[in-house]
Amino acid sequence: MTAEYKVDGAIAVITLNNPPVNGLGLATRQGITDALAKANADAAVKAIVITGAGKAFSGGADIKEFGSPKAMQEPNLLSVILAIENSAKPVLAAIHTVCMGGGLELALGCHYRIAAPGTSVALPEVKLGLLPGAGGTQRLPRALGVEPALNMIVSGEPVKSEMLALLPGQKLFDKMAASAESLAAEALAFAAEVAAQRPLPLVRNLPCKHPQGDAYFQFARNMVKGMSKNFPAPGKCVDAVQAATKGKFEAGMSTEREIFINLMWTPESKALRHIFLAERAASKIPDVPADTPQRAIDAVAVIGAGTMGGGIAMNFLNAGIPVKILEMKQEALDRGVATIRKNYEAQVKKGKLKQDKYEQRMSLLSTTLSYADLKDADMVIEAVFEEIGVKEAVFKELDRVMKPGAILASNTSTLDLNKIASFTQRPQDVVGLHFFSPANVMKLLEVVRGAKTAKDVMATVMSLAKKIKKTAVVSGVCDGFIGNRMIEQYGRQGGFLLDEGCTPAQVDKAIEKFGFAMGPFRMSDLAGNDIGWAIRKRRYLEKPDMKYSKTADLLCEKGRFGQKTGAGWYDYVPGKRDAIPNAEVVKMIEEHRKALGITPRKISDEEIVQRLVYSLVNEAAHILEDGIASKASDIDMVYLMGYGFPIYRGGPMNYADQVGLFNVVQAMSRFAQNPLDDAKFWQPAPLLARLAAEGKTFN
Ligand code: T1G
């Protein structure tokens, strides 16, 4: 039963019990209305309490039901709330821990509300590209006041119950319980107290006005427009709350309903809902049970105090885990610690970090020049120079000194993890933790599973990733894992586009208009063109027949490595990030074209975007076939969290699904006709061809 019913004296208690967060799925909604009818039919029952079992009152409508007929099937949430309001006996919501979305809307339909302190209260629908669709935009302004309600609805952020209870004139909470533990007893007492009170108070009957009226909402609309580029929902939240101030409750409800249904079908909302589930699905590994025992990680060691080592160390310090950093020379250690200190001090200066927190984190950091000092660490992460010989020396040393059961992790981004594991006697303890620079900022973490990596090591690092607030995605072992293997094809297309007639600025502008944070050339200037140059030299030695544009090599031969040399594809003024097109570079590209005998052609933005994005999709389909990634949504998470793919498009695979895989394959067959492109690459991966032919999707 997902809505349990019991009578305690003269009080009926309905307990939502739909783990993990009492999502208001169809069965739960049905359970509530059945229990309400039962309580109203039982003369011995004088009042009714609704509460939630486990770690939530309710996390809202069941997101997993969206898009299925169940979501709208009667009794839908509106009907359940109406049944509560129309109950002849008083209905109280006893709220604790989490009360969000439809859960809060359900509570707002009750006649009374008692909350435990510390409850996270929110209407987070806007984060799913929606707005509250069961009266939240009409009742919360009446219960809390227009401005605090609008702030909550537009931000979607949780507010603690005790803070809301302090708002002057608020009618959200009639009572605050002393604690979560005493909530049940206090709710029963409160129910007995109001059992005979009539008329039953209804939030819908409360007044709803704003002194500045339309002027306020115009101000709110302008504010929201600035922060919600590409997302329609926040602006619609303002419209719905404004409708609440126009008087008639029912009219406001129909405005909310119309907007809600329209938003439900927008690509932006589908993308955000996909991301919500994809982020959580990424932490699940098909063949590693959720209850796999984990190794305790109470102390971490990091090898290398460079940019990556320092950034990696900060993640663990931020999570309260002590870190010991090892370097070869004292001055390298001093430099690394100074950089960590500088990063924290910058956060303290911006008010993002309290001084005492900063000092506490620094107190968890220690350094050493000797491997012997690492023997008590539960996990070690090496972030040394990206060269297999160096990795071999480090892992042989780690194998010698680390205690049995310690996890040996490599931050390698391009080398073979299985080879690295073979340098030790304990390949089952070796795993890849590919952080993205800057490691203390980027949320993405590729967890590279070696052929012999133990399942409990995988379970441990996935759970640790959550603790250090990373979105972890499991990758198998291949050149470039998931993200960098895909970006190679994306970069190749960028080069071909230059050879065929584009300038770097034209390519960047087209894909930035599509929504990428940075186009391929600005991004390469930021990362350093010499990085790609070194990888190309190594990679194309192994694949001499691989076709690619030589323009990037010509650029590097001129020493134009990007922002770090003040010049790359673009010029840069010291201290500024603006990418200034450079005529010399354009001329270099033109001359290169001439040398190839290519007559430049005008290439549309649409073709630029399709070739860049579909090159990601096709390579991703191969990655899925090769078992390097276990699900398409994992690949979306990699590109959203690590490569600036626009959130409102939900990732390359979600975007391809929305375009239609048949259309993607059609476009690819056109690109394959282009003699200057790589016809072989544009043969659709068998998985992609099959899904397209069957009219199916990746996700
Ligand atoms: N529906 C279905 N499953 C949900 C869920 C929900 N609303 N919320 C969480 N889960 C699952 C989640 O997928 C994961 O499942 C597990 O619970 C733990 O989640 C009409 C239409 C509640 C603060 O947007 O913010 O109401 O991966 O890892 O860190 O107006 O989950 O274990 O299988 O996040 O403790 C509005 C979204 C819905 C709340 C708990 N509600 N959830 O955080 O656990 S739309 C939301 C959260 C709506 C009405 C509209 C958080 C949490 P699994 P978790 P957590």
XYZ file of N, CA, C and O and ligand atoms in Angstrom, residues 20-21 55 59-64 66 77 98 100-102 105 124-125 128 132-134 260 276 280 284, ligand 1:
159
model
N 11.264 6.114 -3.062
C 12.123 6.674 -2.008
C 11.650 8.008 -1.424
O 12.051 8.358 -0.341
N 10.802 8.752 -2.120
C 10.447 10.071 -1.559
C 8.943 10.318 -1.591
O 8.488 11.452 -1.644
N 12.006 9.262 4.410
C 12.807 10.489 4.432
C 12.126 11.667 3.748
O 12.757 12.591 3.297
N 8.117 14.157 -2.163
C 9.001 14.852 -3.110
C 8.250 15.338 -4.336
O 8.835 15.797 -5.300
N 6.876 15.222 -4.286
C 6.094 15.793 -5.387
C 5.537 14.743 -6.323
O 5.562 13.550 -6.039
N 5.059 15.208 -7.450
C 4.508 14.279 -8.445
C 5.609 13.286 -8.821
O 6.796 13.585 -8.683
N 5.212 12.121 -9.283
C 6.195 11.087 -9.623
C 6.781 11.374 -11.007
O 6.161 11.132 -12.030
N 8.012 11.914 -10.997
C 8.643 12.351 -12.254
C 8.769 11.185 -13.224
O 8.697 11.334 -14.424
N 8.907 9.987 -12.665
C 9.062 8.819 -13.532
C 7.780 8.517 -14.305
O 7.770 7.813 -15.289
N 5.948 10.900 -15.745
C 5.688 11.941 -16.757
C 5.728 11.343 -18.153
O 6.555 10.483 -18.444
N -3.643 14.835 -9.520
C -3.312 15.539 -8.281
C -4.345 16.632 -7.978
O -4.705 16.887 -6.824
N 11.226 16.563 3.680
C 11.129 17.122 2.327
C 9.660 17.308 1.981
O 8.859 16.375 2.119
N 7.952 18.953 -1.280
C 8.279 19.654 -2.514
C 7.238 19.430 -3.604
O 6.573 18.395 -3.631
N 7.157 20.411 -4.497
C 6.326 20.252 -5.689
C 4.903 19.875 -5.327
O 4.279 20.492 -4.445
N 4.424 18.815 -5.961
C 3.053 18.367 -5.695
C 2.832 18.034 -4.233
O 1.712 18.116 -3.739
N 1.890 21.226 -2.747
C 0.553 21.598 -3.249
C -0.531 20.792 -2.540
O -1.596 21.300 -2.226
N 9.942 23.096 -6.908
C 11.098 23.035 -7.817
C 10.733 22.750 -9.268
O 11.614 22.507 -10.075
N 9.449 22.787 -9.575
C 9.020 22.433 -10.930
C 9.766 23.220 -12.014
O 10.038 22.711 -13.074
N 12.501 21.702 -13.759
C 12.154 20.657 -14.735
C 11.528 21.284 -15.971
O 10.906 20.608 -16.770
N 4.519 24.837 -10.990
C 3.638 24.005 -10.159
C 2.295 23.841 -10.884
O 1.691 24.843 -11.284
N 1.856 22.601 -11.071
C 0.659 22.369 -11.903
C -0.534 21.871 -11.121
O -1.513 21.408 -11.693
N -0.470 21.958 -9.775
C -1.631 21.500 -8.978
C -2.010 22.578 -7.969
O -2.244 22.310 -6.800
N 0.830 24.983 -17.646
C 1.508 23.745 -17.223
C 1.536 22.733 -18.370
O 2.583 22.178 -18.704
N 17.350 15.209 -15.162
C 17.086 14.861 -13.760
C 17.256 13.354 -13.560
O 17.954 12.902 -12.661
N 20.793 10.756 -12.076
C 20.639 9.725 -11.042
C 20.914 8.335 -11.596
O 21.490 7.496 -10.929
N 24.240 4.394 -11.294
C 23.909 2.959 -11.199
C 24.713 2.195 -12.247
O 24.709 2.532 -13.427
N 9.494 11.599 -8.576
C 10.056 10.375 -8.757
N 11.249 10.007 -8.231
C 11.882 10.925 -7.492
C 11.363 12.216 -7.262
C 10.109 12.533 -7.835
N 9.526 13.714 -7.640
N 12.255 12.889 -6.491
C 13.277 12.049 -6.265
N 13.050 10.865 -6.857
C 13.913 9.693 -6.836
C 15.209 9.921 -7.595
O 15.013 9.694 -8.991
C 16.085 8.885 -6.946
O 15.647 7.648 -7.491
C 15.631 8.888 -5.502
O 14.325 9.467 -5.509
C 16.512 9.694 -4.604
O 16.615 10.969 -5.233
C 2.099 18.778 -10.245
C 4.273 18.268 -11.657
C 13.440 14.982 -3.138
C 15.291 16.595 -2.596
O 11.268 18.199 -8.605
O 14.797 17.382 -5.551
O 5.427 17.879 -8.448
O 17.818 7.027 -8.588
O 19.124 11.057 -5.253
O 19.496 13.688 -2.801
O 3.285 20.630 -9.508
O 15.244 13.969 -5.195
O 17.215 6.110 -6.332
O 15.928 5.381 -8.383
O 17.733 13.175 -5.535
O 17.893 12.726 -0.995
C 8.546 18.180 -8.306
C 12.821 16.362 -7.245
C 8.074 17.102 -9.221
C 11.674 17.073 -6.548
C 15.682 14.132 -2.515
N 9.479 17.625 -7.355
N 13.589 15.600 -6.288
O 17.071 14.325 -2.761
O 17.787 11.943 -3.300
S 7.026 17.793 -10.453
C 10.805 17.674 -7.613
C 14.565 16.199 -5.537
C 5.594 18.188 -9.600
C 3.378 19.241 -9.572
C 4.591 18.951 -10.382
C 15.361 15.273 -4.699
C 14.911 15.258 -3.216
P 16.718 6.456 -7.711
P 17.903 11.838 -4.898
P 18.140 13.175 -2.392
